[in-house]
PDB file of C-alpha atoms in Angstrom:
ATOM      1  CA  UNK Z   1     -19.976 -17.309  16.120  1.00 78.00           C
ATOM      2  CA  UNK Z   2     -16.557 -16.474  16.312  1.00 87.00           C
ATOM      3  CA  UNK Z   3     -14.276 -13.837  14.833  1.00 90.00           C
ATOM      4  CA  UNK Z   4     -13.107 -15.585  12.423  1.00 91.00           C
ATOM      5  CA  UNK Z   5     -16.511 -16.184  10.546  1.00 92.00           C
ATOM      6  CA  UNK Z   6     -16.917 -12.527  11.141  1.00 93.00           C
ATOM      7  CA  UNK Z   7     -14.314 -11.884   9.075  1.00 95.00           C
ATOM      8  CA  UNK Z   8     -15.221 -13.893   6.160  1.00 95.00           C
ATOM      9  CA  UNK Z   9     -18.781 -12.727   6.343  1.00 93.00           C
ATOM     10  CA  UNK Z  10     -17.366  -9.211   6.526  1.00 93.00           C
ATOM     11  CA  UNK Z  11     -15.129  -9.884   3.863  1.00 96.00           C
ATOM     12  CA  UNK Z  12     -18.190 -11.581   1.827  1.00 93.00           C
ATOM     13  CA  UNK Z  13     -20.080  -8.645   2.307  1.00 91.00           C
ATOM     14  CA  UNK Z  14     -17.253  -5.834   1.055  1.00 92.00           C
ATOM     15  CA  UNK Z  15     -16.790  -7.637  -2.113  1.00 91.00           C
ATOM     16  CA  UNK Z  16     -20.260  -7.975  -2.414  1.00 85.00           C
ATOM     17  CA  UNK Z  17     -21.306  -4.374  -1.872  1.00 85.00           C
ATOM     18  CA  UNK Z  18     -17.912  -2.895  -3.930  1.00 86.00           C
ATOM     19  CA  UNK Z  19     -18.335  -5.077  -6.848  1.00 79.00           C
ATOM     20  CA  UNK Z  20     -21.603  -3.232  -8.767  1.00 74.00           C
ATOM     21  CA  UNK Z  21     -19.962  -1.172 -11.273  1.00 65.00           C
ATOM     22  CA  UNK Z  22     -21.213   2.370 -10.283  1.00 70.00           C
ATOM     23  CA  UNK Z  23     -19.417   5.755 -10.960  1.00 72.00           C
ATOM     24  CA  UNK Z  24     -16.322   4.981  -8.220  1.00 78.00           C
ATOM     25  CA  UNK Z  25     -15.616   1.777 -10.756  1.00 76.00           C
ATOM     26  CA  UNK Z  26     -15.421   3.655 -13.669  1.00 77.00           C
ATOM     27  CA  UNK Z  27     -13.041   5.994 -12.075  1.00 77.00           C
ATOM     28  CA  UNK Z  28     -10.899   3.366 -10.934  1.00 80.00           C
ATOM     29  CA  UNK Z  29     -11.742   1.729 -14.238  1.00 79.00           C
ATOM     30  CA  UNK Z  30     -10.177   4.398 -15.820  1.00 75.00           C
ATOM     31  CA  UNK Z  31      -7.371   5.692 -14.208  1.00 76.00           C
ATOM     32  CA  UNK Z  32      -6.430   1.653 -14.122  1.00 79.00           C
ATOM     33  CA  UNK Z  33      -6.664   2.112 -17.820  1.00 74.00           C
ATOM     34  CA  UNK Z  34      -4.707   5.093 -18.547  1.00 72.00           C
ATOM     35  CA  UNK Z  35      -2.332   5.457 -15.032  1.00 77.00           C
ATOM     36  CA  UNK Z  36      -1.809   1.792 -14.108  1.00 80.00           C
ATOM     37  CA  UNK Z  37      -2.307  -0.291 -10.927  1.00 86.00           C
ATOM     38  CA  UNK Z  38      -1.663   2.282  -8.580  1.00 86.00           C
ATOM     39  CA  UNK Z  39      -3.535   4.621  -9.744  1.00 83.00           C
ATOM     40  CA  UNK Z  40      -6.811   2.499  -9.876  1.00 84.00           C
ATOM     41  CA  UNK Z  41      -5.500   1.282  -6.008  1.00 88.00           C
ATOM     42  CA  UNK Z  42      -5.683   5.304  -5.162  1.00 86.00           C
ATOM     43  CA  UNK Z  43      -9.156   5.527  -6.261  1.00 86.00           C
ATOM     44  CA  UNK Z  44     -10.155   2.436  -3.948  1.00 89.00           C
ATOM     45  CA  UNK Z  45      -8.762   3.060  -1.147  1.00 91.00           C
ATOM     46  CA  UNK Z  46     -10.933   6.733  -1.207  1.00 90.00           C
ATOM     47  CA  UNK Z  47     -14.361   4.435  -1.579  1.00 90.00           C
ATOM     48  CA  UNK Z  48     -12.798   2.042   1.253  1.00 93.00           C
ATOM     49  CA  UNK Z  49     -13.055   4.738   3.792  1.00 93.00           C
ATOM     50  CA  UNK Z  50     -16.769   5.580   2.701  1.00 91.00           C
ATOM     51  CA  UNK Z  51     -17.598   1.810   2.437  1.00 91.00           C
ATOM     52  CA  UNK Z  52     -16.119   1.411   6.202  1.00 93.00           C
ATOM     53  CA  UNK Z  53     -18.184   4.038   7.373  1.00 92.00           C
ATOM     54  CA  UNK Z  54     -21.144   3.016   5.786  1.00 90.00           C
ATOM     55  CA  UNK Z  55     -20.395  -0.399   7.543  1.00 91.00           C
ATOM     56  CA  UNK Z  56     -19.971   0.663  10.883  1.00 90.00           C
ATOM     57  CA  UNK Z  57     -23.214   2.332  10.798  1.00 86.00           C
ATOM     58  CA  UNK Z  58     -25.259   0.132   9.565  1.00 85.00           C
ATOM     59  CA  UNK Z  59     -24.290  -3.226  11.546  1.00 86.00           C
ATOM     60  CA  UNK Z  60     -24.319  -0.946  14.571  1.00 83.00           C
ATOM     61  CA  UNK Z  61     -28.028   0.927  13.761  1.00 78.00           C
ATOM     62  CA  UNK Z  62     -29.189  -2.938  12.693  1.00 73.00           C
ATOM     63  CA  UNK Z  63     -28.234  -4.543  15.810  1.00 65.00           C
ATOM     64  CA  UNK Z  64     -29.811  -2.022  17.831  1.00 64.00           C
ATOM     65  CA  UNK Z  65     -33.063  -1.719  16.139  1.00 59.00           C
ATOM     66  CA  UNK Z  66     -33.436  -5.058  16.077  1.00 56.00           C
ATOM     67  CA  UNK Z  67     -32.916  -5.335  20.212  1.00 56.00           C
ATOM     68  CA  UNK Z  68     -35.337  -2.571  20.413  1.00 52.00           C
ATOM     69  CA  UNK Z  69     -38.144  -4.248  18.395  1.00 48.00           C
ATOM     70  CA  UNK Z  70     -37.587  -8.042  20.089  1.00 50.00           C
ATOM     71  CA  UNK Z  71     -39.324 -10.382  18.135  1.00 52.00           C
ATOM     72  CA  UNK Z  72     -39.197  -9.046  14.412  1.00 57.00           C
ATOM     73  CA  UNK Z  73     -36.089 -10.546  13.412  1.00 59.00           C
ATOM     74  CA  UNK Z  74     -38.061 -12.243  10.739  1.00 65.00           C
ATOM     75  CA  UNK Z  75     -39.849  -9.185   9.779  1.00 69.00           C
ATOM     76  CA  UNK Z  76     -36.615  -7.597   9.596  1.00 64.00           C
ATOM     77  CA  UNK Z  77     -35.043 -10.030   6.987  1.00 70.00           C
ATOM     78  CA  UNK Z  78     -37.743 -10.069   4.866  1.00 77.00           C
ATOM     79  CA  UNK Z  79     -37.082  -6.561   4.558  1.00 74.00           C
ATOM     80  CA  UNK Z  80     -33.572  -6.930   3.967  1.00 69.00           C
ATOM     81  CA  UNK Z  81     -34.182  -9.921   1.485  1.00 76.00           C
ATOM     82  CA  UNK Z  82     -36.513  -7.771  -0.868  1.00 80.00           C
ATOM     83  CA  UNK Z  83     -34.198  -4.884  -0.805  1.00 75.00           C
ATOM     84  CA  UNK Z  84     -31.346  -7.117  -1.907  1.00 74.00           C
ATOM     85  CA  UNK Z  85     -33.533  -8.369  -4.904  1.00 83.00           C
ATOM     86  CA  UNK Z  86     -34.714  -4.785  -5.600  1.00 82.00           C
ATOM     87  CA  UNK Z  87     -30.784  -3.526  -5.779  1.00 73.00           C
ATOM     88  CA  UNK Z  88     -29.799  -6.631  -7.339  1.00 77.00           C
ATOM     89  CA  UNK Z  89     -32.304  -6.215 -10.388  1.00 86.00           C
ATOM     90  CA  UNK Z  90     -31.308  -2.183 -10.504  1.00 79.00           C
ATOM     91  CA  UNK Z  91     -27.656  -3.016 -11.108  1.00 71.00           C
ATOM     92  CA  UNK Z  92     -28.166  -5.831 -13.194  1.00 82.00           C
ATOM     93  CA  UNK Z  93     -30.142  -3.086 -15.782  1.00 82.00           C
ATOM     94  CA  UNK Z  94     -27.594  -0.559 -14.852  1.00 71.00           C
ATOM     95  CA  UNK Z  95     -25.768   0.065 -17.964  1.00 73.00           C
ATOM     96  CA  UNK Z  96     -22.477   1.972 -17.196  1.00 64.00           C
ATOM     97  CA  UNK Z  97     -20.103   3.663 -20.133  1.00 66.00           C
ATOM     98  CA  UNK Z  98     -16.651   4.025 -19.910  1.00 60.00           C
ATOM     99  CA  UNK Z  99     -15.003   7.114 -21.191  1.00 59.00           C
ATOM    100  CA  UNK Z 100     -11.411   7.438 -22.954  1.00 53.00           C
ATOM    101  CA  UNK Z 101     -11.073  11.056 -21.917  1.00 48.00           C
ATOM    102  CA  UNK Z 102      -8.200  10.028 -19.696  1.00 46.00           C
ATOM    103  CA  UNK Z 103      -4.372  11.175 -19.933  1.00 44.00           C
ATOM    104  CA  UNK Z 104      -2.406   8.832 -18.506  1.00 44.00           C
ATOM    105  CA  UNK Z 105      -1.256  11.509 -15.650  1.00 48.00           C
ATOM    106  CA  UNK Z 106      -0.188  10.157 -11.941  1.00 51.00           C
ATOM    107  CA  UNK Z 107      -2.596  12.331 -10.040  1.00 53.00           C
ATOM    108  CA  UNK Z 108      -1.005  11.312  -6.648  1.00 62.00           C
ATOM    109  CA  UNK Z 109      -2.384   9.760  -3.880  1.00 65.00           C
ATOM    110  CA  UNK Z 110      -4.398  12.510  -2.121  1.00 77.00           C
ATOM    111  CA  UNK Z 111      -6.142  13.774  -5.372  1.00 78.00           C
ATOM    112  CA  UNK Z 112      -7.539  10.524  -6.558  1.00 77.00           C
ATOM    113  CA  UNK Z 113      -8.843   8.834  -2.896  1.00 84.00           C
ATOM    114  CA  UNK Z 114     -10.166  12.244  -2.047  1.00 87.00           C
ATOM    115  CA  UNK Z 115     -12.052  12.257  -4.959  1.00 83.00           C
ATOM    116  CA  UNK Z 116     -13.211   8.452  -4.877  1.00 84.00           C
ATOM    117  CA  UNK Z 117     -14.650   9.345  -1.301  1.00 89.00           C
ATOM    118  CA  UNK Z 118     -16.596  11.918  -1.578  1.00 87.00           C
ATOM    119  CA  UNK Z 119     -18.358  10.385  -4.601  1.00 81.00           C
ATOM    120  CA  UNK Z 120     -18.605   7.133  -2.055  1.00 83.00           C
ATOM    121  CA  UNK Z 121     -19.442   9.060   0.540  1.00 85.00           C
ATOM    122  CA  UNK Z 122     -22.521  10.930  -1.012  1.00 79.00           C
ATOM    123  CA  UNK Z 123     -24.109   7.908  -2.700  1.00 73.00           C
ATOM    124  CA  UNK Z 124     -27.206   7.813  -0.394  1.00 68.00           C
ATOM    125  CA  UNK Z 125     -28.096   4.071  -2.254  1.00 72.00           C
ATOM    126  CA  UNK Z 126     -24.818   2.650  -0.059  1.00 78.00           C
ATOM    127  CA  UNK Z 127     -25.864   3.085   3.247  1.00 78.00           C
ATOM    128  CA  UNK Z 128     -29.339   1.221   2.277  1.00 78.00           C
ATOM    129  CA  UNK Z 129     -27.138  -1.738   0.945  1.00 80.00           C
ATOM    130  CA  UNK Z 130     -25.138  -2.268   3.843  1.00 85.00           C
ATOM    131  CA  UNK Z 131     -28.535  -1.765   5.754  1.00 80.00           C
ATOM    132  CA  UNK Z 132     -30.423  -4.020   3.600  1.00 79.00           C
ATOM    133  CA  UNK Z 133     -27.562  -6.595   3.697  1.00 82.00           C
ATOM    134  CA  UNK Z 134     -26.614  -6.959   7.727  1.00 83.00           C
ATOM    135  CA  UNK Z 135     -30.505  -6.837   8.549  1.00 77.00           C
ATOM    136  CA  UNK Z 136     -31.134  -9.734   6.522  1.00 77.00           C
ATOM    137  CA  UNK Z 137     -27.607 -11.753   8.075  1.00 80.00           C
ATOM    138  CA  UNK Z 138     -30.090 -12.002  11.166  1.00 75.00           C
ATOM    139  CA  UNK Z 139     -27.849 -14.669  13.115  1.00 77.00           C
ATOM    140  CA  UNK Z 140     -25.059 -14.331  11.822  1.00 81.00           C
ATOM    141  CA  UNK Z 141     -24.435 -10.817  12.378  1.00 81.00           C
ATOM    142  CA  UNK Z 142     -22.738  -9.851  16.071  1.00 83.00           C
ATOM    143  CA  UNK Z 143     -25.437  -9.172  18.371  1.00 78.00           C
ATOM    144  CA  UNK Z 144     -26.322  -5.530  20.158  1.00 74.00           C
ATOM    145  CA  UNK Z 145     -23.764  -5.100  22.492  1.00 78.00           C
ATOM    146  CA  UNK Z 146     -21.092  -7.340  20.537  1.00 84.00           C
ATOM    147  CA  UNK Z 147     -18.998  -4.155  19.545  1.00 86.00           C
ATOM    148  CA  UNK Z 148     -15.834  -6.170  19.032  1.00 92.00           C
ATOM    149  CA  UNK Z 149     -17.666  -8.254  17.145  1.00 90.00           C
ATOM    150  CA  UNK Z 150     -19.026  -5.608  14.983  1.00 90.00           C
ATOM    151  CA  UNK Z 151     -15.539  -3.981  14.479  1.00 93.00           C
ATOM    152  CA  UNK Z 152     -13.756  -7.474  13.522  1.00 94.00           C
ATOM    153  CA  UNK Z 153     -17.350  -7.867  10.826  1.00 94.00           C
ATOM    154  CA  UNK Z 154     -15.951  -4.010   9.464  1.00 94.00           C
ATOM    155  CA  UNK Z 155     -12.637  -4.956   9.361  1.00 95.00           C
ATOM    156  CA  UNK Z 156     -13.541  -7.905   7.200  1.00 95.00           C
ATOM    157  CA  UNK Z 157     -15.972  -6.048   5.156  1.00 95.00           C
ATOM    158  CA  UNK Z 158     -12.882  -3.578   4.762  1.00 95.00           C
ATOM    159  CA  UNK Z 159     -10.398  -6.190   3.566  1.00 95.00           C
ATOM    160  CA  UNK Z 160     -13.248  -7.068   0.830  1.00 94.00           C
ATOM    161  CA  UNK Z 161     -13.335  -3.727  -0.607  1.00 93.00           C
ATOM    162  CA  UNK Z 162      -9.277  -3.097  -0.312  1.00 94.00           C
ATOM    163  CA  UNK Z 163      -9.156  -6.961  -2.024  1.00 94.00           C
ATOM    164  CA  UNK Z 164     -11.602  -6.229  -4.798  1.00 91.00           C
ATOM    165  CA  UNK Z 165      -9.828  -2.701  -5.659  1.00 91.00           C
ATOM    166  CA  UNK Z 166      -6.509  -4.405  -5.753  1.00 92.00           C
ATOM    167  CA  UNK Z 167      -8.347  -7.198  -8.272  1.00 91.00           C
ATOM    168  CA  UNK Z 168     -10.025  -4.948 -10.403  1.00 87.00           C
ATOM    169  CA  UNK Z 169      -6.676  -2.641 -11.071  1.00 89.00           C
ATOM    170  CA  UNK Z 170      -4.377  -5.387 -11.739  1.00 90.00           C
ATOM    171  CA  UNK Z 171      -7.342  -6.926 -13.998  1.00 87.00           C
ATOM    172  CA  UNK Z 172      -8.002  -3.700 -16.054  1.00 83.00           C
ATOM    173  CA  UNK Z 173      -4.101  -3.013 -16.086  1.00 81.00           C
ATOM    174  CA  UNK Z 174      -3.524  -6.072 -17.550  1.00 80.00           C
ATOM    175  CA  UNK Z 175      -6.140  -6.479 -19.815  1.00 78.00           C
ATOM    176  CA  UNK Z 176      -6.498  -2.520 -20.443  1.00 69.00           C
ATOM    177  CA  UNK Z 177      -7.368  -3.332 -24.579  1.00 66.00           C
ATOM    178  CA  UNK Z 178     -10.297  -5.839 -23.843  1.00 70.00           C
ATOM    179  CA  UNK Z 179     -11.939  -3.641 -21.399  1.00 68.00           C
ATOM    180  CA  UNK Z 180     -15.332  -1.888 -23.342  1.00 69.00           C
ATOM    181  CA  UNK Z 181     -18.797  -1.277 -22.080  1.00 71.00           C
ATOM    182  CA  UNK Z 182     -19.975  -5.006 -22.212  1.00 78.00           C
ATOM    183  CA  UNK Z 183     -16.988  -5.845 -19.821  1.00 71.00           C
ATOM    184  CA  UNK Z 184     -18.758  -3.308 -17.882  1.00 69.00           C
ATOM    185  CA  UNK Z 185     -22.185  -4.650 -18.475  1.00 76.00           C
ATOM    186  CA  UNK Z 186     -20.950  -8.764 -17.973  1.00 76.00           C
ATOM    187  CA  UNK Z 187     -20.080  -7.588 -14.538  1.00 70.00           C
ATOM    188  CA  UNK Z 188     -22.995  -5.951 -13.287  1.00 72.00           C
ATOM    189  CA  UNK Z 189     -24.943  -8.679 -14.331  1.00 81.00           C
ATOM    190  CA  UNK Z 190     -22.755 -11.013 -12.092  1.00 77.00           C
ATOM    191  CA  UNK Z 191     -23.109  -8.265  -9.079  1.00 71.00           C
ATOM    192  CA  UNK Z 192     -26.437  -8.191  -9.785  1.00 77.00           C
ATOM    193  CA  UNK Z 193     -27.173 -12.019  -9.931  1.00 83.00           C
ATOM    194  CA  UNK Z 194     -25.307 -12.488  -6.421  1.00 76.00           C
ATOM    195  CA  UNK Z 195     -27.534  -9.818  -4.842  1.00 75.00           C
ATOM    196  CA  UNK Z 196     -30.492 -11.713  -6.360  1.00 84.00           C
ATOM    197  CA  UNK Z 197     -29.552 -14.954  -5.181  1.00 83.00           C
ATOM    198  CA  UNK Z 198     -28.373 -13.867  -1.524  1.00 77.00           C
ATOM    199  CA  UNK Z 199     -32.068 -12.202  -1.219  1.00 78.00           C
ATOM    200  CA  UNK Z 200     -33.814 -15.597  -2.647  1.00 85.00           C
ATOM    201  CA  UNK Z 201     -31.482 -17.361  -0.525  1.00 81.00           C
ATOM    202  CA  UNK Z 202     -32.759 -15.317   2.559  1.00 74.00           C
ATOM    203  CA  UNK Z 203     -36.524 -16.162   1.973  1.00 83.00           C
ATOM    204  CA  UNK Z 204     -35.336 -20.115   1.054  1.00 84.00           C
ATOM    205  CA  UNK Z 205     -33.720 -19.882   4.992  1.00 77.00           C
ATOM    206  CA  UNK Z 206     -37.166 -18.420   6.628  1.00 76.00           C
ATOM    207  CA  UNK Z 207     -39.654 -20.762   4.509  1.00 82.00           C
ATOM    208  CA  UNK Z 208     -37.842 -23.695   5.702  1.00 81.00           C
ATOM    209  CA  UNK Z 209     -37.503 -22.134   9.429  1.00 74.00           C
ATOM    210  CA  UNK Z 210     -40.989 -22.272   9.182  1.00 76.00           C
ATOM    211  CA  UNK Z 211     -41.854 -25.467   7.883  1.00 82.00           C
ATOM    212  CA  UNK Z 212     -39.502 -26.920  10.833  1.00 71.00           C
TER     213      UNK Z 212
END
């Protein structure tokens, strides 16, 4: 494969694991609401960081476990595929509340990412996403050994996160009034749909290696 396709599989995968509306959404939810763009940028670019780690460990851990165990790529995605459809049924009943305790303040840079990455950062659920997700990839994930293949697949899974950020504060800072607990709940239901479907999707790809 080539870099470029690890980009946009990178990129696929940041929006994919950013866009479940967990507790780092609401805070950029809200300070979107009540500070603006920026401030809802400030708050992702704090889970970014966490996100990239996250990445980096998990498509380097997946690549070599599956090198170690040769021969259980498929055992591996199947794995990976029912994880997806477990996380993607979680969020889809995940019913998140947004608060209106907010005051509007500009709590700088520093404050808000700091914040956003520690809650990130100690949200032991992420690292079994990003596991779940680049285990099932199988092929087209960069191979053991293919670090600057892995590190252009980060990059592009840190673009995704940095894009959907920028999306969801100029959304909410636009639309500030509309935005209640069933905009909340809509969207988790679409995160959780596309997790659904990309596990499905992973079994669809294995049946029909196997009937061929």
């Amino acid at each position: 494969m080539t870099f470029l396709e690890y980009v946009l599989i990178g990129y696929l995968v940041g929006i994919l694991t950013t866009a479940p509306v967990g507790p780092v959404n609401i805070m950029a939810i809200q300070h979107a609401v009540h500070g603006g763009f920026r401030q809802g940028v400030y708050v992702g670019l704090g889970a970014v960081i966490a996100d990239t780690i996250f990445a980096s460990l998990a498509i380097f851990g997946v690549s070599a476990v599956t090198t170690f165990i040769k021969g259980q790529f498929d055992l591996i995605e199947i794995v990976g595929g029912a994880l997806l459809i477990i996380f993607g049924i979680k969020i889809w009943n995940t019913h998140p509340h947004l608060t209106n305790n907010g005051n509007g303040r500009d709590h700088g840079f520093l404050g808000d990412a700091t914040a956003a990455f520690f809650i990130a950062i100690t949200n032991p659920g992420a690292i079994f996403a990003f596991l779940a997700i680049f285990g099932a990839l199988g092929d087209l994930r960069p191979q053991h050994g293919d670090h600057v293949g892995a590190l252009v697949m980060v990059a592009g899974v840190a673009g995704g996160a940095t894009s959907w950020w920028g999306i969801v504060s100029a959304t909410v800072s636009h639309f500030k009034a509309k935005i209640d607990d069933r905009w909340l709940d809509r969207a988790n239901h679409i995160a959780g749909f596309l997790l659904i479907a990309f596990g499905a999707l992973i079994y669809l790809k294995l049946a029909l290696d196997f009937i061929t």
